[in-house]
JSON list of C-alpha atoms in Angstrom, two decimals:
[
{"chain": "A", "resi": 1, "resn": "UNK", "atom": "CA", "xyz": [0.02, 0.09, 0.03]},
{"chain": "A", "resi": 2, "resn": "UNK", "atom": "CA", "xyz": [2.82, 2.31, 0.99]},
{"chain": "A", "resi": 3, "resn": "UNK", "atom": "CA", "xyz": [4.65, 1.62, -2.27]},
{"chain": "A", "resi": 4, "resn": "UNK", "atom": "CA", "xyz": [1.48, 2.39, -4.32]},
{"chain": "A", "resi": 5, "resn": "UNK", "atom": "CA", "xyz": [1.24, 5.88, -2.46]},
{"chain": "A", "resi": 6, "resn": "UNK", "atom": "CA", "xyz": [4.92, 6.62, -3.17]},
{"chain": "A", "resi": 7, "resn": "UNK", "atom": "CA", "xyz": [4.64, 5.68, -6.76]},
{"chain": "A", "resi": 8, "resn": "UNK", "atom": "CA", "xyz": [1.39, 7.76, -7.20]},
{"chain": "A", "resi": 9, "resn": "UNK", "atom": "CA", "xyz": [3.07, 10.75, -5.67]},
{"chain": "A", "resi": 10, "resn": "UNK", "atom": "CA", "xyz": [6.02, 10.32, -8.06]},
{"chain": "A", "resi": 11, "resn": "UNK", "atom": "CA", "xyz": [3.73, 10.13, -11.15]},
{"chain": "A", "resi": 12, "resn": "UNK", "atom": "CA", "xyz": [1.66, 13.10, -10.06]},
{"chain": "A", "resi": 13, "resn": "UNK", "atom": "CA", "xyz": [4.63, 15.10, -8.83]},
{"chain": "A", "resi": 14, "resn": "UNK", "atom": "CA", "xyz": [6.76, 14.99, -11.99]},
{"chain": "A", "resi": 15, "resn": "UNK", "atom": "CA", "xyz": [4.31, 16.51, -14.45]},
{"chain": "A", "resi": 16, "resn": "UNK", "atom": "CA", "xyz": [2.90, 18.88, -11.91]},
{"chain": "A", "resi": 17, "resn": "UNK", "atom": "CA", "xyz": [6.37, 20.30, -11.37]},
{"chain": "A", "resi": 18, "resn": "UNK", "atom": "CA", "xyz": [6.98, 20.94, -14.97]},
{"chain": "A", "resi": 19, "resn": "UNK", "atom": "CA", "xyz": [3.56, 22.36, -15.25]},
{"chain": "A", "resi": 20, "resn": "UNK", "atom": "CA", "xyz": [4.31, 24.66, -12.29]},
{"chain": "A", "resi": 21, "resn": "UNK", "atom": "CA", "xyz": [7.63, 25.70, -13.89]},
{"chain": "A", "resi": 22, "resn": "UNK", "atom": "CA", "xyz": [5.79, 26.52, -17.17]},
{"chain": "A", "resi": 23, "resn": "UNK", "atom": "CA", "xyz": [3.14, 28.68, -15.39]},
{"chain": "A", "resi": 24, "resn": "UNK", "atom": "CA", "xyz": [5.76, 30.41, -13.30]},
{"chain": "A", "resi": 25, "resn": "UNK", "atom": "CA", "xyz": [7.62, 31.41, -16.56]},
{"chain": "A", "resi": 26, "resn": "UNK", "atom": "CA", "xyz": [4.36, 32.55, -18.03]},
{"chain": "A", "resi": 27, "resn": "UNK", "atom": "CA", "xyz": [3.94, 34.92, -15.01]},
{"chain": "A", "resi": 28, "resn": "UNK", "atom": "CA", "xyz": [7.31, 36.49, -15.43]},
{"chain": "A", "resi": 29, "resn": "UNK", "atom": "CA", "xyz": [10.09, 37.26, -13.09]},
{"chain": "A", "resi": 30, "resn": "UNK", "atom": "CA", "xyz": [7.82, 39.15, -10.75]},
{"chain": "A", "resi": 31, "resn": "UNK", "atom": "CA", "xyz": [7.53, 36.22, -8.37]},
{"chain": "A", "resi": 32, "resn": "UNK", "atom": "CA", "xyz": [11.22, 35.81, -7.72]},
{"chain": "A", "resi": 33, "resn": "UNK", "atom": "CA", "xyz": [12.03, 39.53, -7.48]},
{"chain": "A", "resi": 34, "resn": "UNK", "atom": "CA", "xyz": [10.75, 41.93, -4.73]},
{"chain": "A", "resi": 35, "resn": "UNK", "atom": "CA", "xyz": [7.05, 41.17, -4.41]},
{"chain": "A", "resi": 36, "resn": "UNK", "atom": "CA", "xyz": [4.21, 43.46, -3.54]},
{"chain": "A", "resi": 37, "resn": "UNK", "atom": "CA", "xyz": [1.21, 42.01, -1.33]},
{"chain": "A", "resi": 38, "resn": "UNK", "atom": "CA", "xyz": [-0.74, 40.82, -4.44]},
{"chain": "A", "resi": 39, "resn": "UNK", "atom": "CA", "xyz": [2.37, 38.83, -5.82]},
{"chain": "A", "resi": 40, "resn": "UNK", "atom": "CA", "xyz": [2.96, 37.36, -2.35]},
{"chain": "A", "resi": 41, "resn": "UNK", "atom": "CA", "xyz": [-0.65, 36.06, -1.98]},
{"chain": "A", "resi": 42, "resn": "UNK", "atom": "CA", "xyz": [-0.58, 34.55, -5.35]},
{"chain": "A", "resi": 43, "resn": "UNK", "atom": "CA", "xyz": [2.74, 32.92, -4.71]},
{"chain": "A", "resi": 44, "resn": "UNK", "atom": "CA", "xyz": [1.65, 31.41, -1.49]},
{"chain": "A", "resi": 45, "resn": "UNK", "atom": "CA", "xyz": [-1.77, 30.27, -2.92]},
{"chain": "A", "resi": 46, "resn": "UNK", "atom": "CA", "xyz": [-0.02, 28.65, -6.01]},
{"chain": "A", "resi": 47, "resn": "UNK", "atom": "CA", "xyz": [2.48, 26.75, -3.80]},
{"chain": "A", "resi": 48, "resn": "UNK", "atom": "CA", "xyz": [-0.28, 25.53, -1.71]},
{"chain": "A", "resi": 49, "resn": "UNK", "atom": "CA", "xyz": [-2.23, 24.29, -4.68]},
{"chain": "A", "resi": 50, "resn": "UNK", "atom": "CA", "xyz": [0.90, 22.58, -6.13]},
{"chain": "A", "resi": 51, "resn": "UNK", "atom": "CA", "xyz": [1.46, 20.78, -2.78]},
{"chain": "A", "resi": 52, "resn": "UNK", "atom": "CA", "xyz": [-2.04, 19.58, -2.70]},
{"chain": "A", "resi": 53, "resn": "UNK", "atom": "CA", "xyz": [-2.04, 18.42, -6.27]},
{"chain": "A", "resi": 54, "resn": "UNK", "atom": "CA", "xyz": [0.91, 16.25, -5.42]},
{"chain": "A", "resi": 55, "resn": "UNK", "atom": "CA", "xyz": [0.09, 14.87, -1.85]},
{"chain": "A", "resi": 56, "resn": "UNK", "atom": "CA", "xyz": [-3.91, 14.89, -1.74]},
{"chain": "A", "resi": 57, "resn": "UNK", "atom": "CA", "xyz": [-5.03, 11.61, -3.26]},
{"chain": "A", "resi": 58, "resn": "UNK", "atom": "CA", "xyz": [-8.82, 12.42, -2.82]},
{"chain": "A", "resi": 59, "resn": "UNK", "atom": "CA", "xyz": [-8.94, 15.39, -5.05]},
{"chain": "A", "resi": 60, "resn": "UNK", "atom": "CA", "xyz": [-8.57, 14.81, -8.70]},
{"chain": "A", "resi": 61, "resn": "UNK", "atom": "CA", "xyz": [-5.39, 16.25, -10.45]},
{"chain": "A", "resi": 62, "resn": "UNK", "atom": "CA", "xyz": [-7.63, 17.89, -13.07]},
{"chain": "A", "resi": 63, "resn": "UNK", "atom": "CA", "xyz": [-9.31, 20.14, -10.52]},
{"chain": "A", "resi": 64, "resn": "UNK", "atom": "CA", "xyz": [-5.91, 21.25, -9.04]},
{"chain": "A", "resi": 65, "resn": "UNK", "atom": "CA", "xyz": [-4.48, 21.88, -12.46]},
{"chain": "A", "resi": 66, "resn": "UNK", "atom": "CA", "xyz": [-7.40, 23.79, -13.52]},
{"chain": "A", "resi": 67, "resn": "UNK", "atom": "CA", "xyz": [-7.25, 26.04, -10.24]},
{"chain": "A", "resi": 68, "resn": "UNK", "atom": "CA", "xyz": [-3.41, 26.54, -10.95]},
{"chain": "A", "resi": 69, "resn": "UNK", "atom": "CA", "xyz": [-4.15, 27.63, -14.54]},
{"chain": "A", "resi": 70, "resn": "UNK", "atom": "CA", "xyz": [-6.84, 29.99, -13.35]},
{"chain": "A", "resi": 71, "resn": "UNK", "atom": "CA", "xyz": [-4.69, 31.58, -10.77]},
{"chain": "A", "resi": 72, "resn": "UNK", "atom": "CA", "xyz": [-1.84, 31.95, -13.48]},
{"chain": "A", "resi": 73, "resn": "UNK", "atom": "CA", "xyz": [-4.47, 33.68, -15.77]},
{"chain": "A", "resi": 74, "resn": "UNK", "atom": "CA", "xyz": [-5.55, 35.99, -13.01]},
{"chain": "A", "resi": 75, "resn": "UNK", "atom": "CA", "xyz": [-1.91, 36.93, -12.13]},
{"chain": "A", "resi": 76, "resn": "UNK", "atom": "CA", "xyz": [-1.12, 37.72, -15.87]},
{"chain": "A", "resi": 77, "resn": "UNK", "atom": "CA", "xyz": [-4.36, 39.70, -16.17]},
{"chain": "A", "resi": 78, "resn": "UNK", "atom": "CA", "xyz": [-3.64, 41.74, -13.15]},
{"chain": "A", "resi": 79, "resn": "UNK", "atom": "CA", "xyz": [-0.15, 42.42, -14.12]},
{"chain": "A", "resi": 80, "resn": "UNK", "atom": "CA", "xyz": [-1.49, 43.48, -17.64]},
{"chain": "A", "resi": 81, "resn": "UNK", "atom": "CA", "xyz": [-4.03, 45.83, -16.23]},
{"chain": "A", "resi": 82, "resn": "UNK", "atom": "CA", "xyz": [-1.52, 47.28, -13.88]},
{"chain": "A", "resi": 83, "resn": "UNK", "atom": "CA", "xyz": [0.61, 48.43, -16.86]},
{"chain": "A", "resi": 84, "resn": "UNK", "atom": "CA", "xyz": [-2.41, 50.01, -18.42]},
{"chain": "A", "resi": 85, "resn": "UNK", "atom": "CA", "xyz": [-4.20, 51.79, -15.53]},
{"chain": "A", "resi": 86, "resn": "UNK", "atom": "CA", "xyz": [-2.53, 53.87, -12.76]},
{"chain": "A", "resi": 87, "resn": "UNK", "atom": "CA", "xyz": [-5.81, 53.68, -10.81]},
{"chain": "A", "resi": 88, "resn": "UNK", "atom": "CA", "xyz": [-5.74, 49.86, -10.86]},
{"chain": "A", "resi": 89, "resn": "UNK", "atom": "CA", "xyz": [-2.00, 49.77, -10.15]},
{"chain": "A", "resi": 90, "resn": "UNK", "atom": "CA", "xyz": [-2.55, 51.88, -7.16]},
{"chain": "A", "resi": 91, "resn": "UNK", "atom": "CA", "xyz": [-5.16, 49.49, -5.76]},
{"chain": "A", "resi": 92, "resn": "UNK", "atom": "CA", "xyz": [-3.04, 46.27, -6.33]},
{"chain": "A", "resi": 93, "resn": "UNK", "atom": "CA", "xyz": [0.38, 47.54, -5.62]},
{"chain": "A", "resi": 94, "resn": "UNK", "atom": "CA", "xyz": [-0.34, 50.56, -3.39]},
{"chain": "A", "resi": 95, "resn": "UNK", "atom": "CA", "xyz": [1.90, 53.73, -3.68]},
{"chain": "A", "resi": 96, "resn": "UNK", "atom": "CA", "xyz": [5.12, 55.10, -2.29]},
{"chain": "A", "resi": 97, "resn": "UNK", "atom": "CA", "xyz": [4.65, 57.05, 1.12]},
{"chain": "A", "resi": 98, "resn": "UNK", "atom": "CA", "xyz": [6.99, 59.76, 2.34]},
{"chain": "A", "resi": 99, "resn": "UNK", "atom": "CA", "xyz": [7.92, 58.78, 6.02]},
{"chain": "A", "resi": 100, "resn": "UNK", "atom": "CA", "xyz": [10.54, 61.41, 6.67]},
{"chain": "A", "resi": 101, "resn": "UNK", "atom": "CA", "xyz": [10.55, 65.10, 5.31]},
{"chain": "A", "resi": 102, "resn": "UNK", "atom": "CA", "xyz": [13.58, 67.41, 6.07]},
{"chain": "A", "resi": 103, "resn": "UNK", "atom": "CA", "xyz": [14.61, 65.07, 8.86]},
{"chain": "A", "resi": 104, "resn": "UNK", "atom": "CA", "xyz": [11.16, 65.07, 10.59]},
{"chain": "A", "resi": 105, "resn": "UNK", "atom": "CA", "xyz": [9.23, 61.74, 10.89]},
{"chain": "A", "resi": 106, "resn": "UNK", "atom": "CA", "xyz": [5.70, 61.87, 9.55]},
{"chain": "A", "resi": 107, "resn": "UNK", "atom": "CA", "xyz": [4.02, 60.00, 12.40]},
{"chain": "A", "resi": 108, "resn": "UNK", "atom": "CA", "xyz": [0.58, 59.97, 10.65]},
{"chain": "A", "resi": 109, "resn": "UNK", "atom": "CA", "xyz": [2.12, 58.31, 7.73]},
{"chain": "A", "resi": 110, "resn": "UNK", "atom": "CA", "xyz": [3.76, 55.73, 9.90]},
{"chain": "A", "resi": 111, "resn": "UNK", "atom": "CA", "xyz": [0.44, 54.92, 11.59]},
{"chain": "A", "resi": 112, "resn": "UNK", "atom": "CA", "xyz": [-1.18, 54.54, 8.05]},
{"chain": "A", "resi": 113, "resn": "UNK", "atom": "CA", "xyz": [1.44, 52.07, 7.17]},
{"chain": "A", "resi": 114, "resn": "UNK", "atom": "CA", "xyz": [1.21, 50.37, 10.77]},
{"chain": "A", "resi": 115, "resn": "UNK", "atom": "CA", "xyz": [5.02, 50.89, 11.15]},
{"chain": "A", "resi": 116, "resn": "UNK", "atom": "CA", "xyz": [6.48, 51.45, 14.52]},
{"chain": "A", "resi": 117, "resn": "UNK", "atom": "CA", "xyz": [9.26, 54.09, 14.97]},
{"chain": "A", "resi": 118, "resn": "UNK", "atom": "CA", "xyz": [11.68, 51.35, 15.90]},
{"chain": "A", "resi": 119, "resn": "UNK", "atom": "CA", "xyz": [11.24, 49.70, 12.69]},
{"chain": "A", "resi": 120, "resn": "UNK", "atom": "CA", "xyz": [11.88, 52.85, 10.79]},
{"chain": "A", "resi": 121, "resn": "UNK", "atom": "CA", "xyz": [15.02, 53.52, 12.72]},
{"chain": "A", "resi": 122, "resn": "UNK", "atom": "CA", "xyz": [16.17, 49.96, 12.06]},
{"chain": "A", "resi": 123, "resn": "UNK", "atom": "CA", "xyz": [15.78, 50.37, 8.28]},
{"chain": "A", "resi": 124, "resn": "UNK", "atom": "CA", "xyz": [17.70, 53.59, 8.44]},
{"chain": "A", "resi": 125, "resn": "UNK", "atom": "CA", "xyz": [20.50, 51.87, 10.20]},
{"chain": "A", "resi": 126, "resn": "UNK", "atom": "CA", "xyz": [20.58, 49.25, 7.58]},
{"chain": "A", "resi": 127, "resn": "UNK", "atom": "CA", "xyz": [21.46, 52.13, 5.11]},
{"chain": "A", "resi": 128, "resn": "UNK", "atom": "CA", "xyz": [24.29, 53.24, 7.62]},
{"chain": "A", "resi": 129, "resn": "UNK", "atom": "CA", "xyz": [22.11, 56.28, 8.70]},
{"chain": "A", "resi": 130, "resn": "UNK", "atom": "CA", "xyz": [22.20, 56.88, 12.38]},
{"chain": "A", "resi": 131, "resn": "UNK", "atom": "CA", "xyz": [20.94, 60.51, 12.58]},
{"chain": "A", "resi": 132, "resn": "UNK", "atom": "CA", "xyz": [17.64, 61.77, 11.37]},
{"chain": "A", "resi": 133, "resn": "UNK", "atom": "CA", "xyz": [19.21, 65.14, 10.57]},
{"chain": "A", "resi": 134, "resn": "UNK", "atom": "CA", "xyz": [21.12, 63.52, 7.81]},
{"chain": "A", "resi": 135, "resn": "UNK", "atom": "CA", "xyz": [17.87, 62.51, 5.91]},
{"chain": "A", "resi": 136, "resn": "UNK", "atom": "CA", "xyz": [16.14, 65.07, 3.37]},
{"chain": "A", "resi": 137, "resn": "UNK", "atom": "CA", "xyz": [13.56, 62.48, 2.35]},
{"chain": "A", "resi": 138, "resn": "UNK", "atom": "CA", "xyz": [12.78, 58.87, 3.18]},
{"chain": "A", "resi": 139, "resn": "UNK", "atom": "CA", "xyz": [10.05, 56.97, 1.33]},
{"chain": "A", "resi": 140, "resn": "UNK", "atom": "CA", "xyz": [8.69, 53.63, 1.81]},
{"chain": "A", "resi": 141, "resn": "UNK", "atom": "CA", "xyz": [8.28, 51.93, -1.65]},
{"chain": "A", "resi": 142, "resn": "UNK", "atom": "CA", "xyz": [5.50, 49.51, -2.78]},
{"chain": "A", "resi": 143, "resn": "UNK", "atom": "CA", "xyz": [7.73, 46.36, -1.96]},
{"chain": "A", "resi": 144, "resn": "UNK", "atom": "CA", "xyz": [8.44, 47.56, 1.57]},
{"chain": "A", "resi": 145, "resn": "UNK", "atom": "CA", "xyz": [12.03, 48.94, 0.85]},
{"chain": "A", "resi": 146, "resn": "UNK", "atom": "CA", "xyz": [13.03, 52.22, 2.27]},
{"chain": "A", "resi": 147, "resn": "UNK", "atom": "CA", "xyz": [14.47, 54.68, -0.19]},
{"chain": "A", "resi": 148, "resn": "UNK", "atom": "CA", "xyz": [16.49, 57.53, 1.35]},
{"chain": "A", "resi": 149, "resn": "UNK", "atom": "CA", "xyz": [17.82, 60.86, -0.10]},
{"chain": "A", "resi": 150, "resn": "UNK", "atom": "CA", "xyz": [20.51, 62.36, 2.14]},
{"chain": "A", "resi": 151, "resn": "UNK", "atom": "CA", "xyz": [20.81, 66.10, 2.69]},
{"chain": "A", "resi": 152, "resn": "UNK", "atom": "CA", "xyz": [23.10, 67.74, 0.30]},
{"chain": "A", "resi": 153, "resn": "UNK", "atom": "CA", "xyz": [25.82, 68.35, 2.84]},
{"chain": "A", "resi": 154, "resn": "UNK", "atom": "CA", "xyz": [25.78, 64.69, 3.86]},
{"chain": "A", "resi": 155, "resn": "UNK", "atom": "CA", "xyz": [26.38, 63.14, 0.36]},
{"chain": "A", "resi": 156, "resn": "UNK", "atom": "CA", "xyz": [29.70, 61.70, -0.44]},
{"chain": "A", "resi": 157, "resn": "UNK", "atom": "CA", "xyz": [31.89, 63.86, -2.90]},
{"chain": "A", "resi": 158, "resn": "UNK", "atom": "CA", "xyz": [31.78, 62.67, -6.41]},
{"chain": "A", "resi": 159, "resn": "UNK", "atom": "CA", "xyz": [34.31, 63.20, -9.27]},
{"chain": "A", "resi": 160, "resn": "UNK", "atom": "CA", "xyz": [31.82, 65.55, -10.79]},
{"chain": "A", "resi": 161, "resn": "UNK", "atom": "CA", "xyz": [31.97, 67.76, -7.70]},
{"chain": "A", "resi": 162, "resn": "UNK", "atom": "CA", "xyz": [35.76, 67.96, -8.05]},
{"chain": "A", "resi": 163, "resn": "UNK", "atom": "CA", "xyz": [35.60, 68.54, -11.71]},
{"chain": "A", "resi": 164, "resn": "UNK", "atom": "CA", "xyz": [37.59, 65.50, -12.45]},
{"chain": "A", "resi": 165, "resn": "UNK", "atom": "CA", "xyz": [37.45, 63.98, -15.80]},
{"chain": "A", "resi": 166, "resn": "UNK", "atom": "CA", "xyz": [37.14, 60.25, -15.47]},
{"chain": "A", "resi": 167, "resn": "UNK", "atom": "CA", "xyz": [36.76, 57.47, -18.17]},
{"chain": "A", "resi": 168, "resn": "UNK", "atom": "CA", "xyz": [33.36, 56.01, -18.33]},
{"chain": "A", "resi": 169, "resn": "UNK", "atom": "CA", "xyz": [32.92, 52.42, -17.32]},
{"chain": "A", "resi": 170, "resn": "UNK", "atom": "CA", "xyz": [31.78, 49.70, -19.77]},
{"chain": "A", "resi": 171, "resn": "UNK", "atom": "CA", "xyz": [30.07, 46.33, -19.33]},
{"chain": "A", "resi": 172, "resn": "UNK", "atom": "CA", "xyz": [32.17, 43.16, -19.44]},
{"chain": "A", "resi": 173, "resn": "UNK", "atom": "CA", "xyz": [31.65, 40.86, -22.40]},
{"chain": "A", "resi": 174, "resn": "UNK", "atom": "CA", "xyz": [31.78, 37.25, -21.47]},
{"chain": "A", "resi": 175, "resn": "UNK", "atom": "CA", "xyz": [34.67, 35.54, -23.20]},
{"chain": "A", "resi": 176, "resn": "UNK", "atom": "CA", "xyz": [35.14, 32.43, -21.17]},
{"chain": "A", "resi": 177, "resn": "UNK", "atom": "CA", "xyz": [32.79, 30.88, -18.65]},
{"chain": "A", "resi": 178, "resn": "UNK", "atom": "CA", "xyz": [33.78, 27.72, -16.70]},
{"chain": "A", "resi": 179, "resn": "UNK", "atom": "CA", "xyz": [36.49, 26.86, -19.32]},
{"chain": "A", "resi": 180, "resn": "UNK", "atom": "CA", "xyz": [34.22, 27.15, -22.42]},
{"chain": "A", "resi": 181, "resn": "UNK", "atom": "CA", "xyz": [34.90, 29.85, -24.98]},
{"chain": "A", "resi": 182, "resn": "UNK", "atom": "CA", "xyz": [31.72, 32.04, -25.70]},
{"chain": "A", "resi": 183, "resn": "UNK", "atom": "CA", "xyz": [32.40, 32.29, -29.47]},
{"chain": "A", "resi": 184, "resn": "UNK", "atom": "CA", "xyz": [29.39, 34.44, -30.18]},
{"chain": "A", "resi": 185, "resn": "UNK", "atom": "CA", "xyz": [30.86, 37.32, -28.15]},
{"chain": "A", "resi": 186, "resn": "UNK", "atom": "CA", "xyz": [34.21, 37.33, -29.89]},
{"chain": "A", "resi": 187, "resn": "UNK", "atom": "CA", "xyz": [33.00, 39.23, -32.84]},
{"chain": "A", "resi": 188, "resn": "UNK", "atom": "CA", "xyz": [31.18, 41.63, -30.56]},
{"chain": "A", "resi": 189, "resn": "UNK", "atom": "CA", "xyz": [34.44, 42.33, -28.80]},
{"chain": "A", "resi": 190, "resn": "UNK", "atom": "CA", "xyz": [36.48, 42.53, -32.03]},
{"chain": "A", "resi": 191, "resn": "UNK", "atom": "CA", "xyz": [38.70, 39.72, -31.02]},
{"chain": "A", "resi": 192, "resn": "UNK", "atom": "CA", "xyz": [39.38, 36.01, -32.14]},
{"chain": "A", "resi": 193, "resn": "UNK", "atom": "CA", "xyz": [40.39, 32.89, -30.47]},
{"chain": "A", "resi": 194, "resn": "UNK", "atom": "CA", "xyz": [43.91, 33.44, -31.41]},
{"chain": "A", "resi": 195, "resn": "UNK", "atom": "CA", "xyz": [43.99, 36.71, -29.44]},
{"chain": "A", "resi": 196, "resn": "UNK", "atom": "CA", "xyz": [42.43, 34.96, -26.49]},
{"chain": "A", "resi": 197, "resn": "UNK", "atom": "CA", "xyz": [44.90, 32.22, -26.44]},
{"chain": "A", "resi": 198, "resn": "UNK", "atom": "CA", "xyz": [47.78, 34.88, -26.65]},
{"chain": "A", "resi": 199, "resn": "UNK", "atom": "CA", "xyz": [46.39, 36.69, -23.69]},
{"chain": "A", "resi": 200, "resn": "UNK", "atom": "CA", "xyz": [46.07, 33.66, -21.63]},
{"chain": "A", "resi": 201, "resn": "UNK", "atom": "CA", "xyz": [49.72, 32.62, -22.35]},
{"chain": "A", "resi": 202, "resn": "UNK", "atom": "CA", "xyz": [50.77, 36.03, -21.00]},
{"chain": "A", "resi": 203, "resn": "UNK", "atom": "CA", "xyz": [49.44, 34.96, -17.72]},
{"chain": "A", "resi": 204, "resn": "UNK", "atom": "CA", "xyz": [50.85, 31.39, -17.77]},
{"chain": "A", "resi": 205, "resn": "UNK", "atom": "CA", "xyz": [47.57, 29.81, -18.67]},
{"chain": "A", "resi": 206, "resn": "UNK", "atom": "CA", "xyz": [47.89, 27.05, -21.19]},
{"chain": "A", "resi": 207, "resn": "UNK", "atom": "CA", "xyz": [44.47, 25.89, -21.62]},
{"chain": "A", "resi": 208, "resn": "UNK", "atom": "CA", "xyz": [41.00, 27.21, -21.53]},
{"chain": "A", "resi": 209, "resn": "UNK", "atom": "CA", "xyz": [39.89, 24.62, -18.92]},
{"chain": "A", "resi": 210, "resn": "UNK", "atom": "CA", "xyz": [42.25, 26.34, -16.34]},
{"chain": "A", "resi": 211, "resn": "UNK", "atom": "CA", "xyz": [39.97, 29.58, -16.54]},
{"chain": "A", "resi": 212, "resn": "UNK", "atom": "CA", "xyz": [36.75, 29.98, -14.42]},
{"chain": "A", "resi": 213, "resn": "UNK", "atom": "CA", "xyz": [35.75, 33.26, -15.95]},
{"chain": "A", "resi": 214, "resn": "UNK", "atom": "CA", "xyz": [37.32, 35.76, -18.36]},
{"chain": "A", "resi": 215, "resn": "UNK", "atom": "CA", "xyz": [35.59, 38.99, -19.67]},
{"chain": "A", "resi": 216, "resn": "UNK", "atom": "CA", "xyz": [36.71, 41.94, -21.85]},
{"chain": "A", "resi": 217, "resn": "UNK", "atom": "CA", "xyz": [35.71, 45.56, -21.77]},
{"chain": "A", "resi": 218, "resn": "UNK", "atom": "CA", "xyz": [36.01, 48.49, -24.24]},
{"chain": "A", "resi": 219, "resn": "UNK", "atom": "CA", "xyz": [39.69, 48.87, -23.36]},
{"chain": "A", "resi": 220, "resn": "UNK", "atom": "CA", "xyz": [40.41, 45.62, -24.71]},
{"chain": "A", "resi": 221, "resn": "UNK", "atom": "CA", "xyz": [41.82, 44.31, -21.39]},
{"chain": "A", "resi": 222, "resn": "UNK", "atom": "CA", "xyz": [40.96, 40.52, -20.66]},
{"chain": "A", "resi": 223, "resn": "UNK", "atom": "CA", "xyz": [40.08, 40.12, -16.99]},
{"chain": "A", "resi": 224, "resn": "UNK", "atom": "CA", "xyz": [40.70, 36.62, -15.95]},
{"chain": "A", "resi": 225, "resn": "UNK", "atom": "CA", "xyz": [39.67, 34.57, -12.86]},
{"chain": "A", "resi": 226, "resn": "UNK", "atom": "CA", "xyz": [41.45, 31.15, -12.71]},
{"chain": "A", "resi": 227, "resn": "UNK", "atom": "CA", "xyz": [39.84, 28.06, -11.28]},
{"chain": "A", "resi": 228, "resn": "UNK", "atom": "CA", "xyz": [40.84, 27.57, -7.83]},
{"chain": "A", "resi": 229, "resn": "UNK", "atom": "CA", "xyz": [41.52, 24.33, -5.78]},
{"chain": "A", "resi": 230, "resn": "UNK", "atom": "CA", "xyz": [38.61, 22.97, -3.81]},
{"chain": "A", "resi": 231, "resn": "UNK", "atom": "CA", "xyz": [39.85, 24.83, -0.54]},
{"chain": "A", "resi": 232, "resn": "UNK", "atom": "CA", "xyz": [40.67, 28.55, -0.97]},
{"chain": "A", "resi": 233, "resn": "UNK", "atom": "CA", "xyz": [42.93, 30.54, 1.34]},
{"chain": "A", "resi": 234, "resn": "UNK", "atom": "CA", "xyz": [39.84, 31.64, 3.36]},
{"chain": "A", "resi": 235, "resn": "UNK", "atom": "CA", "xyz": [39.16, 27.95, 4.15]},
{"chain": "A", "resi": 236, "resn": "UNK", "atom": "CA", "xyz": [35.86, 27.81, 2.16]},
{"chain": "A", "resi": 237, "resn": "UNK", "atom": "CA", "xyz": [35.18, 25.26, -0.42]}
]
């Protein structure tokens, strides 16, 4: 009897896993990024239905699959309507709320959000802010993250403030990943395999398999990270 239950769980679990994976991909990346309340509720609900579909032997799989598909359709529809209507987006996701203005805590806004002063101060300390006088504005975003604008005299000095000219940064193009040459990126970077091998030899690297990662920027400098032994100098595997 127990063998039949295990077998049935496996038979139901494998297709439902791939169905859930497909449905999650249909929803998009919102479920794995910072979620608003609606995303959280949908994620928990879908997770519960997936578990029931696999474990519950009394309910037919068809009903669970139908419910999963329905919830996915609702999520996609709500996401679409949120992009089209500010009013609808405000209802579903809420709106950012200012909690500090010119160093003064807006206690009524905190009460509306049901956030205590201790929680607000903790969020400020997480951003290395220990004095309210350093804050020009603080805004609680839709996802619960606190965005802070420091007062002008508390901001760090930048190269622009010092009238210094610096070269702009450029994104690295992946050339080698885990010992494999990314051939599609060679042409984009204006190099070829012979050039890569020449650069590797300059750093006493005889084969691609010795390289964990290598990338190149617009300055044509190949930045290389060699593969390490199983235990590093920090004692971590």
